[in-house]
Tab-separated table of C-alpha atoms and ligand atoms in Angstrom:
chain	number	residue	atom	x	y	z
A	170	MET	CA	4.518	9.780	34.796
A	171	LYS	CA	2.254	9.194	31.826
A	172	ILE	CA	3.723	10.162	28.500
A	173	LEU	CA	1.815	10.467	25.250
A	174	SER	CA	3.954	10.330	22.117
A	175	ILE	CA	3.188	11.195	18.515
A	176	GLU	CA	5.008	10.268	15.292
A	177	THR	CA	4.137	11.676	11.858
A	178	SER	CA	7.503	12.205	10.146
A	179	CYS	CA	6.766	10.199	7.003
A	180	ASP	CA	3.995	7.759	6.075
A	181	ASP	CA	3.210	6.207	9.458
A	182	THR	CA	0.927	7.859	11.979
A	183	GLY	CA	1.468	6.657	15.537
A	184	VAL	CA	0.212	7.556	19.009
A	185	THR	CA	1.425	5.798	22.175
A	186	ILE	CA	0.830	6.168	25.903
A	187	MET	CA	3.389	4.806	28.359
A	188	GLU	CA	3.972	4.998	32.069
A	189	ALA	CA	7.606	5.999	32.546
A	190	THR	CA	9.745	6.135	35.683
A	191	GLY	CA	13.422	6.399	36.556
A	192	GLY	CA	16.392	8.342	35.268
A	193	MET	CA	18.340	8.686	32.041
A	194	THR	CA	20.273	5.453	32.481
A	195	ASN	CA	17.739	3.276	34.255
A	196	ALA	CA	14.300	4.381	33.050
A	197	SER	CA	11.473	1.829	33.017
A	198	PHE	CA	8.489	1.895	30.729
A	199	LYS	CA	5.086	0.271	30.748
A	200	LEU	CA	3.216	0.406	27.475
A	201	LEU	CA	-0.382	1.316	28.240
A	202	ALA	CA	-1.719	1.937	24.756
A	203	ASP	CA	-0.476	2.066	21.212
A	204	ALA	CA	-2.237	2.732	17.927
A	205	SER	CA	-0.858	3.305	14.478
A	206	ASN	CA	-1.820	3.648	10.872
A	207	SER	CA	0.407	2.719	7.975
A	208	GLN	CA	-0.292	4.602	4.761
A	209	ILE	CA	1.540	2.164	2.492
A	210	LYS	CA	-1.583	1.247	0.505
A	211	ALA	CA	-2.421	4.896	-0.156
A	212	HIS	CA	1.061	5.581	-1.556
A	213	ILE	CA	1.476	2.453	-3.703
A	214	PRO	CA	-0.081	4.081	-6.809
A	215	TYR	CA	2.560	6.836	-6.584
A	216	GLY	CA	5.471	4.383	-6.232
A	217	GLY	CA	6.642	6.184	-3.075
A	218	VAL	CA	5.525	8.603	-0.391
A	219	TYR	CA	3.429	11.450	-1.792
A	220	PRO	CA	3.925	14.159	0.877
A	221	ALA	CA	0.649	16.080	0.424
A	222	LEU	CA	-1.315	12.841	0.672
A	223	ALA	CA	0.710	11.746	3.716
A	224	LYS	CA	-0.045	15.055	5.441
A	225	ARG	CA	-3.771	14.651	4.781
A	226	GLU	CA	-3.727	11.078	6.102
A	227	HIS	CA	-1.966	12.174	9.299
A	228	ALA	CA	-4.551	14.911	9.832
A	229	LYS	CA	-7.350	12.396	9.353
A	230	ASN	CA	-5.850	9.670	11.537
A	231	LEU	CA	-4.422	11.554	14.506
A	232	PRO	CA	-7.757	12.239	16.280
A	233	ILE	CA	-8.919	8.662	15.613
A	234	LEU	CA	-5.718	7.163	17.008
A	235	LEU	CA	-5.791	9.494	19.994
A	236	GLU	CA	-9.288	8.346	20.866
A	237	GLN	CA	-8.178	4.717	20.554
A	238	VAL	CA	-5.180	5.077	22.860
A	239	LEU	CA	-7.104	7.061	25.453
A	240	LYS	CA	-9.650	4.247	25.552
A	241	GLN	CA	-7.010	1.534	25.623
A	242	ALA	CA	-5.139	3.275	28.426
A	243	LYS	CA	-8.486	3.716	30.205
A	244	ILE	CA	-8.179	7.467	30.516
A	245	SER	CA	-10.937	8.556	28.149
A	246	ASP	CA	-13.305	9.251	31.082
A	247	HIS	CA	-10.674	11.528	32.454
A	248	VAL	CA	-10.467	13.360	29.150
A	249	ALA	CA	-14.247	13.551	28.904
A	250	ALA	CA	-14.306	15.197	32.334
A	251	TRP	CA	-11.950	17.865	31.122
A	252	ARG	CA	-13.432	21.244	30.205
A	253	PRO	CA	-11.648	24.560	29.782
A	254	GLY	CA	-11.380	26.261	33.121
A	255	ARG	CA	-12.223	23.156	35.176
A	256	GLN	CA	-9.590	22.148	37.684
A	257	VAL	CA	-9.002	18.583	36.550
A	258	LYS	CA	-5.592	16.917	36.528
A	259	PRO	CA	-4.462	16.486	32.911
A	260	PRO	CA	-4.851	12.960	31.502
A	261	VAL	CA	-1.114	12.743	30.782
A	262	ASP	CA	1.954	14.413	32.307
A	263	LEU	CA	4.069	14.901	29.198
A	264	ILE	CA	3.656	14.883	25.427
A	265	ALA	CA	6.505	14.023	23.050
A	266	VAL	CA	6.288	14.732	19.336
A	267	THR	CA	8.703	14.129	16.461
A	268	TYR	CA	9.947	17.495	15.179
A	269	GLY	CA	12.475	16.146	12.641
A	270	PRO	CA	14.089	14.907	10.538
A	271	GLY	CA	11.384	13.981	8.050
A	272	LEU	CA	8.911	15.507	5.621
A	273	GLU	CA	8.206	18.974	6.979
A	274	MET	CA	4.562	19.131	6.014
A	275	CYS	CA	4.017	15.793	7.774
A	276	LEU	CA	6.008	16.821	10.842
A	277	TRP	CA	3.907	19.974	11.162
A	278	GLU	CA	0.720	17.895	11.268
A	279	GLY	CA	1.969	16.051	14.366
A	280	ILE	CA	3.429	19.172	15.955
A	281	THR	CA	0.274	21.242	15.548
A	282	PHE	CA	-1.847	18.410	16.931
A	283	ALA	CA	0.542	17.970	19.883
A	284	LYS	CA	0.662	21.710	20.569
A	285	ASN	CA	-3.115	21.879	20.693
A	286	LEU	CA	-3.253	19.032	23.187
A	287	ALA	CA	-0.415	20.475	25.265
A	288	GLU	CA	-2.213	23.812	25.440
A	289	LYS	CA	-5.602	22.312	26.155
A	290	TRP	CA	-4.353	19.988	28.890
A	291	ASN	CA	-1.669	22.369	30.119
A	292	VAL	CA	1.120	19.784	29.931
A	293	PRO	CA	4.748	20.145	28.759
A	294	LEU	CA	5.577	19.263	25.149
A	295	MET	CA	8.975	17.742	24.359
A	296	PRO	CA	10.097	18.058	20.713
A	297	THR	CA	11.830	14.773	19.931
A	298	ASP	CA	14.383	13.732	17.323
A	299	HIS	CA	13.226	10.916	15.053
A	300	MET	CA	16.730	9.422	14.743
A	301	GLU	CA	17.204	9.393	18.503
A	302	GLY	CA	13.892	7.553	18.519
A	303	HIS	CA	15.316	4.904	16.183
A	304	ILE	CA	18.265	4.436	18.567
A	305	MET	CA	15.893	4.016	21.524
A	306	SER	CA	13.633	1.593	19.633
A	307	SER	CA	16.056	-1.226	20.541
A	308	PHE	CA	14.853	-1.096	24.140
A	309	GLY	CA	11.166	-1.602	23.361
A	310	LYS	CA	9.710	-5.018	24.169
A	311	VAL	CA	6.161	-5.478	22.990
A	312	LYS	CA	3.756	-8.337	22.503
A	313	LYS	CA	0.204	-8.388	21.233
A	314	ASN	CA	-2.444	-9.489	23.726
A	315	LYS	CA	-5.604	-11.459	22.862
A	316	LYS	CA	-7.367	-8.252	21.851
A	317	GLY	CA	-4.555	-7.507	19.393
A	318	GLU	CA	-3.302	-4.604	21.524
A	319	ARG	CA	0.429	-4.142	21.979
A	320	LYS	CA	1.516	-4.359	25.605
A	321	GLY	CA	4.851	-4.674	27.358
A	322	THR	CA	7.204	-3.489	30.065
A	323	PHE	CA	10.866	-2.798	29.499
A	324	LYS	CA	13.744	-0.767	30.805
A	325	ILE	CA	16.917	0.903	29.618
A	326	PRO	CA	19.668	-1.624	30.359
A	327	ALA	CA	23.053	-0.702	31.759
A	328	LEU	CA	25.064	0.110	28.637
A	329	LYS	CA	28.789	0.323	28.285
A	330	THR	CA	30.238	3.257	26.331
A	331	PRO	CA	31.570	4.190	23.843
A	332	LEU	CA	28.397	3.214	22.082
A	333	LEU	CA	27.988	3.106	18.316
A	334	SER	CA	24.648	3.451	16.525
A	335	LEU	CA	24.176	2.423	12.928
A	336	LEU	CA	20.969	4.033	11.689
A	337	VAL	CA	19.641	2.749	8.395
A	338	SER	CA	16.348	4.011	7.034
A	339	GLY	CA	14.656	5.483	3.987
A	340	GLY	CA	16.227	8.883	4.631
A	341	HIS	CA	19.394	8.095	6.602
A	342	THR	CA	22.513	5.968	6.710
A	343	GLN	CA	24.552	7.125	9.676
A	344	LEU	CA	27.222	5.918	12.063
A	345	ILE	CA	26.981	7.778	15.354
A	346	VAL	CA	29.368	7.496	18.298
A	347	SER	CA	28.189	8.214	21.840
A	348	LYS	CA	31.237	8.542	24.067
A	349	LYS	CA	28.715	9.233	26.825
A	350	TRP	CA	25.118	8.026	26.950
A	351	MET	CA	22.823	10.335	24.923
A	352	GLU	CA	25.660	12.428	23.488
A	353	TYR	CA	25.983	12.030	19.759
A	354	GLU	CA	28.763	12.527	17.226
A	355	ILE	CA	28.034	11.587	13.619
A	356	ILE	CA	31.250	9.996	12.343
A	357	GLY	CA	29.934	8.915	8.950
A	358	GLU	CA	26.872	9.125	6.751
A	359	THR	CA	25.746	8.682	3.204
A	360	LEU	CA	26.983	11.249	0.743
A	361	ASP	CA	23.952	10.739	-1.503
A	362	ASP	CA	21.114	8.179	-1.245
A	363	ALA	CA	20.226	6.413	1.983
A	364	VAL	CA	20.417	2.636	1.943
A	365	GLY	CA	16.616	2.252	2.323
A	366	GLU	CA	16.126	4.728	-0.505
A	367	ALA	CA	18.428	2.611	-2.707
A	368	TYR	CA	16.377	-0.489	-1.833
A	369	ASP	CA	13.191	1.370	-2.789
A	370	LYS	CA	14.631	2.674	-6.073
A	371	VAL	CA	16.117	-0.664	-7.130
A	372	ALA	CA	12.789	-2.337	-6.344
A	373	ARG	CA	11.063	0.120	-8.643
A	374	MET	CA	13.594	-0.665	-11.411
A	375	LEU	CA	12.765	-4.343	-10.997
A	376	GLY	CA	9.045	-3.645	-11.185
A	377	LEU	CA	8.488	-4.430	-7.494
A	378	PRO	CA	6.024	-2.412	-5.407
A	379	TYR	CA	6.731	0.246	-2.783
A	380	PRO	CA	8.168	-0.039	-0.155
A	381	GLY	CA	10.954	-1.860	-1.929
A	382	GLY	CA	13.059	-2.977	1.041
A	383	PRO	CA	10.975	-5.996	2.046
A	384	GLU	CA	10.345	-6.907	-1.638
A	385	ILE	CA	14.032	-6.881	-2.622
A	386	SER	CA	14.811	-8.765	0.540
A	387	LYS	CA	12.254	-11.495	-0.349
A	388	PHE	CA	13.682	-11.828	-3.868
A	389	ALA	CA	17.239	-11.941	-2.534
A	390	ASP	CA	16.284	-14.626	-0.006
A	391	MET	CA	14.780	-16.744	-2.802
A	392	ALA	CA	17.999	-16.477	-4.831
A	393	ARG	CA	20.064	-17.300	-1.739
A	394	GLU	CA	17.948	-20.377	-1.120
A	395	GLN	CA	18.246	-21.467	-4.754
A	396	ALA	CA	22.002	-20.960	-4.714
A	397	THR	CA	22.356	-23.092	-1.588
A	398	LYS	CA	20.200	-25.869	-3.086
A	399	LYS	CA	22.180	-25.862	-6.331
A	400	GLN	CA	25.473	-25.856	-4.457
A	401	PHE	CA	24.375	-28.937	-2.561
A	402	SER	CA	22.973	-30.800	-5.528
A	403	ARG	CA	25.660	-30.043	-8.106
A	404	GLY	CA	28.641	-28.716	-6.224
A	405	VAL	CA	28.551	-25.535	-8.291
A	406	SER	CA	29.260	-22.327	-6.412
A	407	GLN	CA	27.146	-19.247	-6.879
A	408	ALA	CA	29.106	-16.751	-8.945
A	409	ASP	CA	29.217	-13.878	-6.495
A	410	GLY	CA	31.230	-11.742	-8.824
A	411	PRO	CA	34.400	-9.768	-8.247
A	412	ARG	CA	34.475	-6.883	-5.794
A	413	GLY	CA	35.587	-4.393	-8.440
A	414	SER	CA	33.603	-1.418	-9.614
A	415	ALA	CA	32.448	-3.021	-12.851
A	416	THR	CA	28.907	-4.221	-13.258
A	417	ARG	CA	28.827	-7.569	-14.990
A	418	ALA	CA	26.183	-10.058	-15.929
A	419	ARG	CA	26.697	-13.528	-17.261
A	420	VAL	CA	23.916	-15.537	-18.828
A	421	ASP	CA	24.785	-19.194	-19.166
A	422	SER	CA	22.699	-21.426	-21.370
A	423	ASP	CA	24.065	-24.669	-19.911
A	424	PRO	CA	21.132	-25.995	-17.893
A	425	GLY	CA	23.528	-27.870	-15.614
A	426	LYS	CA	24.897	-24.616	-14.176
A	427	ILE	CA	23.474	-21.639	-12.383
A	428	SER	CA	22.305	-19.760	-15.415
A	429	PHE	CA	22.651	-16.134	-14.351
A	430	SER	CA	25.077	-14.239	-12.211
A	431	VAL	CA	25.830	-10.553	-11.727
A	432	ALA	CA	28.470	-8.455	-10.012
A	433	LEU	CA	27.805	-4.999	-8.594
A	434	PRO	CA	30.225	-2.513	-7.030
A	435	ARG	CA	30.682	-1.885	-3.293
A	436	PRO	CA	30.960	1.944	-3.334
A	437	MET	CA	33.407	3.551	-0.889
A	438	LEU	CA	34.151	0.227	0.772
A	439	HIS	CA	37.798	1.100	1.173
A	440	SER	CA	37.502	4.867	1.591
A	441	LYS	CA	39.458	6.191	4.559
A	442	ASN	CA	36.368	7.549	6.323
A	443	PHE	CA	33.073	6.189	7.638
A	444	ASN	CA	30.894	7.573	4.874
A	445	PHE	CA	28.674	5.642	2.511
A	446	SER	CA	27.398	6.120	-1.027
A	447	TYR	CA	24.426	4.293	-2.487
A	448	SER	CA	23.652	6.344	-5.564
A	449	GLY	CA	26.380	4.653	-7.656
A	450	LEU	CA	25.166	1.195	-6.683
A	451	LYS	CA	21.637	2.131	-7.706
A	452	THR	CA	22.901	3.488	-11.043
A	453	ALA	CA	24.922	0.304	-11.600
A	454	VAL	CA	21.669	-1.660	-11.319
A	455	LEU	CA	20.018	0.726	-13.775
A	456	TYR	CA	22.785	0.171	-16.376
A	457	LEU	CA	22.773	-3.551	-15.764
A	458	ILE	CA	19.032	-3.777	-16.467
A	459	ARG	CA	19.492	-1.594	-19.549
A	460	ASP	CA	22.340	-3.815	-20.805
A	461	LEU	CA	20.156	-6.862	-20.332
A	462	GLY	CA	17.540	-5.383	-22.666
A	463	GLY	CA	15.275	-3.638	-20.146
A	464	LEU	CA	12.838	-4.764	-17.465
A	465	GLU	CA	10.608	-6.686	-19.889
A	466	LYS	CA	13.492	-8.980	-20.785
A	467	LEU	CA	14.224	-9.973	-17.192
A	468	THR	CA	13.073	-13.369	-15.979
A	469	THR	CA	12.148	-13.870	-12.337
A	470	GLU	CA	15.420	-15.714	-11.837
A	471	MET	CA	17.353	-12.728	-13.219
A	472	LYS	CA	15.462	-10.317	-10.961
A	473	GLN	CA	16.218	-12.514	-7.975
A	474	ALA	CA	19.918	-12.643	-8.862
A	475	ILE	CA	20.047	-8.850	-9.193
A	476	ALA	CA	18.202	-8.410	-5.884
A	477	LEU	CA	20.634	-10.793	-4.183
A	478	GLU	CA	23.743	-9.086	-5.495
A	479	PHE	CA	22.312	-5.649	-4.688
A	480	GLU	CA	21.524	-6.721	-1.141
A	481	ASN	CA	24.931	-8.347	-0.673
A	482	ALA	CA	26.652	-5.179	-1.905
A	483	ALA	CA	24.480	-2.785	0.147
A	484	ILE	CA	24.859	-4.738	3.389
A	485	GLU	CA	28.565	-5.475	2.904
A	486	CYS	CA	29.269	-1.726	2.945
A	487	LEU	CA	27.333	-1.332	6.215
A	488	ILE	CA	29.084	-4.259	7.874
A	489	TYR	CA	32.542	-3.222	6.726
A	490	LYS	CA	32.292	0.387	7.946
A	491	THR	CA	30.642	-0.635	11.206
A	492	ALA	CA	33.481	-3.096	11.888
A	493	LYS	CA	36.034	-0.384	11.169
A	494	ALA	CA	34.293	2.099	13.497
A	495	ILE	CA	34.072	-0.506	16.295
A	496	GLU	CA	37.804	-1.029	16.089
A	497	GLN	CA	38.824	2.593	15.769
A	498	TYR	CA	36.562	3.932	18.535
A	499	LYS	CA	36.966	0.902	20.846
A	500	ILE	CA	33.217	0.480	20.879
A	501	LYS	CA	31.609	-1.556	23.686
A	502	THR	CA	27.943	-1.437	22.598
A	503	LEU	CA	26.430	-1.420	19.112
A	504	ILE	CA	22.839	-0.404	18.362
A	505	VAL	CA	21.393	-0.939	14.884
A	506	GLY	CA	18.127	0.853	14.130
A	507	GLY	CA	15.845	2.236	11.410
A	508	GLY	CA	13.540	0.603	8.863
A	509	VAL	CA	16.339	-1.326	7.133
A	510	SER	CA	17.296	-3.000	10.439
A	511	CYS	CA	14.303	-5.262	9.768
A	512	ASN	CA	16.391	-6.871	7.021
A	513	GLU	CA	17.186	-10.467	7.929
A	514	HIS	CA	20.464	-10.584	5.992
A	515	LEU	CA	21.708	-7.433	7.779
A	516	ARG	CA	20.680	-8.823	11.170
A	517	LYS	CA	22.449	-12.141	10.522
A	518	GLU	CA	25.609	-10.486	9.236
A	519	MET	CA	25.671	-8.112	12.233
A	520	LYS	CA	25.331	-11.008	14.655
A	521	LYS	CA	28.115	-12.822	12.815
A	522	LEU	CA	30.354	-9.743	12.984
A	523	ILE	CA	29.786	-9.025	16.661
A	524	GLY	CA	29.549	-12.546	18.075
A	525	LYS	CA	30.152	-12.216	21.799
A	526	LYS	CA	32.740	-9.458	21.420
A	527	ILE	CA	30.541	-6.553	22.452
A	528	THR	CA	26.847	-5.959	23.218
A	529	LEU	CA	24.639	-5.825	20.129
A	530	LEU	CA	21.131	-4.372	20.337
A	531	MET	CA	18.617	-4.424	17.508
A	532	PRO	CA	14.935	-3.535	17.766
A	533	GLN	CA	12.213	-6.147	17.633
A	534	LYS	CA	11.235	-6.385	13.968
A	535	GLU	CA	7.862	-4.737	14.627
A	536	LEU	CA	9.671	-1.704	16.066
A	537	THR	CA	12.205	-1.217	13.262
A	538	GLY	CA	9.950	1.027	11.166
A	539	ASP	CA	8.661	4.431	12.207
A	540	ASN	CA	6.634	4.239	15.413
A	541	SER	CA	5.526	6.446	18.279
A	542	LEU	CA	6.751	4.101	21.018
A	543	MET	CA	10.364	4.959	20.198
A	544	ILE	CA	9.441	8.664	20.306
A	545	GLY	CA	7.976	8.127	23.773
A	546	ILE	CA	11.226	6.575	25.039
A	547	ALA	CA	13.437	9.260	23.464
A	548	GLY	CA	11.076	12.066	24.526
A	549	TYR	CA	10.988	10.910	28.150
A	550	LEU	CA	14.773	10.475	28.346
A	551	GLU	CA	15.384	13.918	26.815
A	552	TYR	CA	12.908	15.412	29.296
A	553	ILE	CA	14.874	13.870	32.170
A	554	LYS	CA	18.214	14.844	30.591
A	555	ASN	CA	16.983	18.460	30.300
A	556	LYS	CA	15.990	18.457	33.986
A	557	LYS	CA	12.307	18.498	33.048
A	558	LYS	CA	12.642	21.735	31.086
A	559	VAL	CA	10.901	22.017	27.718
A	560	PRO	CA	11.102	24.810	25.148
A	561	PRO	CA	8.210	27.308	25.012
A	562	LEU	CA	5.355	26.001	22.838
A	563	HIS	CA	5.597	28.786	20.252
A	564	SER	CA	9.292	27.986	19.631
A	565	ILE	CA	8.655	24.346	18.667
A	566	LYS	CA	8.972	23.989	14.914
A	567	ALA	CA	9.365	21.236	12.343
A	568	ASP	CA	12.920	20.783	11.082
A	569	GLY	CA	13.076	18.345	8.183
A	570	ASN	CA	16.871	18.192	8.129
A	571	VAL	CA	17.812	18.347	11.792
A	572	LYS	CA	20.889	16.314	12.785
A	573	LEU	CA	21.495	14.622	16.099
B	881	LIG	O1	12.764	4.053	9.371
B	881	LIG	P1	11.783	3.893	8.270
B	881	LIG	O2	10.513	3.146	8.551
B	881	LIG	O3	11.384	5.279	7.685
B	881	LIG	C1	12.289	6.317	7.570
B	881	LIG	O4	12.530	7.002	8.597
B	881	LIG	O5	12.833	6.460	6.456
B	881	LIG	O6	12.558	3.189	7.063
B	881	LIG	C2	11.911	2.891	5.863
B	881	LIG	C3	12.887	2.208	4.940
B	881	LIG	C4	12.333	2.047	3.526
B	881	LIG	O7	13.293	2.509	2.615
B	881	LIG	C5	12.121	0.549	3.413
B	881	LIG	O8	12.247	0.062	2.088
B	881	LIG	C6	13.214	0.023	4.297
B	881	LIG	O9	13.204	0.891	5.406
B	881	LIG	N1	12.971	-1.377	4.717
B	881	LIG	C7	13.789	-2.403	4.406
B	881	LIG	C8	13.184	-3.569	4.935
B	881	LIG	N2	12.020	-3.191	5.548
B	881	LIG	C9	11.908	-1.845	5.402
B	881	LIG	N3	14.943	-2.442	3.733
B	881	LIG	C10	15.542	-3.641	3.586
B	881	LIG	N4	15.018	-4.797	4.045
B	881	LIG	C11	13.856	-4.811	4.728
B	881	LIG	N5	13.362	-5.965	5.181
B	882	LIG	ZN1	12.458	6.426	10.450
């Protein structure tokens, strides 16, 4: 069946059409058309997502993207032939739309658009969970063709359970156990800021633009590279700092040594549960910058060292708790998803942790951020799981805080 999926939960608008077949555990997908619009540029002046602006951008872009995907999937003629009352087969068989979690005013934009289409074409509408989408994004395999269009075919592989999902994004940091495929139990989550949110806030403190994740990551990589070079040339080890809760900075004027090192805390690393906390780490960076005389006093090298230590601390917490959950729940498959799963350091550390012990799935980098392809996969699978039943249109509502 043809499924059209829509994502508008934050600052990315996406519309995808896929051909989907098969059941919950063996579904196959063929990507027919995909179009998206990132609003990053529009939000840069605000230093983060400005919800009212995001809503307006979604409203503007949805009809444009729909037209693009209908053309790409070669079904626009079919749509053009459609008129109210005419007996024409609908251009798609199912619509999936993100209903939460996310920014409610943005979610409503997608939902209202999807409801209108569902009504007009008389097709079922499946409200789809954004976080379930991030889990499913690991299965997507896409490649751009010569025209720059994303294409690809992929299927849900046979997965061993219990399965653990680590979801890391701008709004979430969650560890979710699935004892059975598509059944979810949140075993741990952040008690305050999400890890992506901490990246974004620390970037802002360092004067780096929104979204901060990729910027911090670039700065951290530069410091890592420098540290490796210096280690090789002088045999001096990078001062990684103690693992205590104190924030420390050391400025060394001896040009023969690495001149700046910092130590940041690893909040809740040894707590007896699977929860996380990123607000304290963010505040530690704030105090550190203050103690160093403020942003204006920071050299690029200092900013890079702070970014590196922040990233090491943030990722160490994720790795540590994931390892603990794998052991305790006898996990056989690990999925890592969400915007932060694009982070190279996280990906490397995860691969190092897992080795060949269990199956590790991470999305292609281009599918780590918010996208409508993942909503299509999750929407289709939920439709099959629910024996092709969907809730009545009028009951479908945005839920900004819904939990899997
Ligand atoms: O999943 P996503 O696109 O949107 C939400 O659902 O929140 O995640 C966005 C988050 C942002 O906080 C962004 O800074 C972060 O993912 N991010 C990264 C990287 N790329 C994006 N964080 C760390 N390293 C990256 N390379
Ligand atoms: Zn997301």
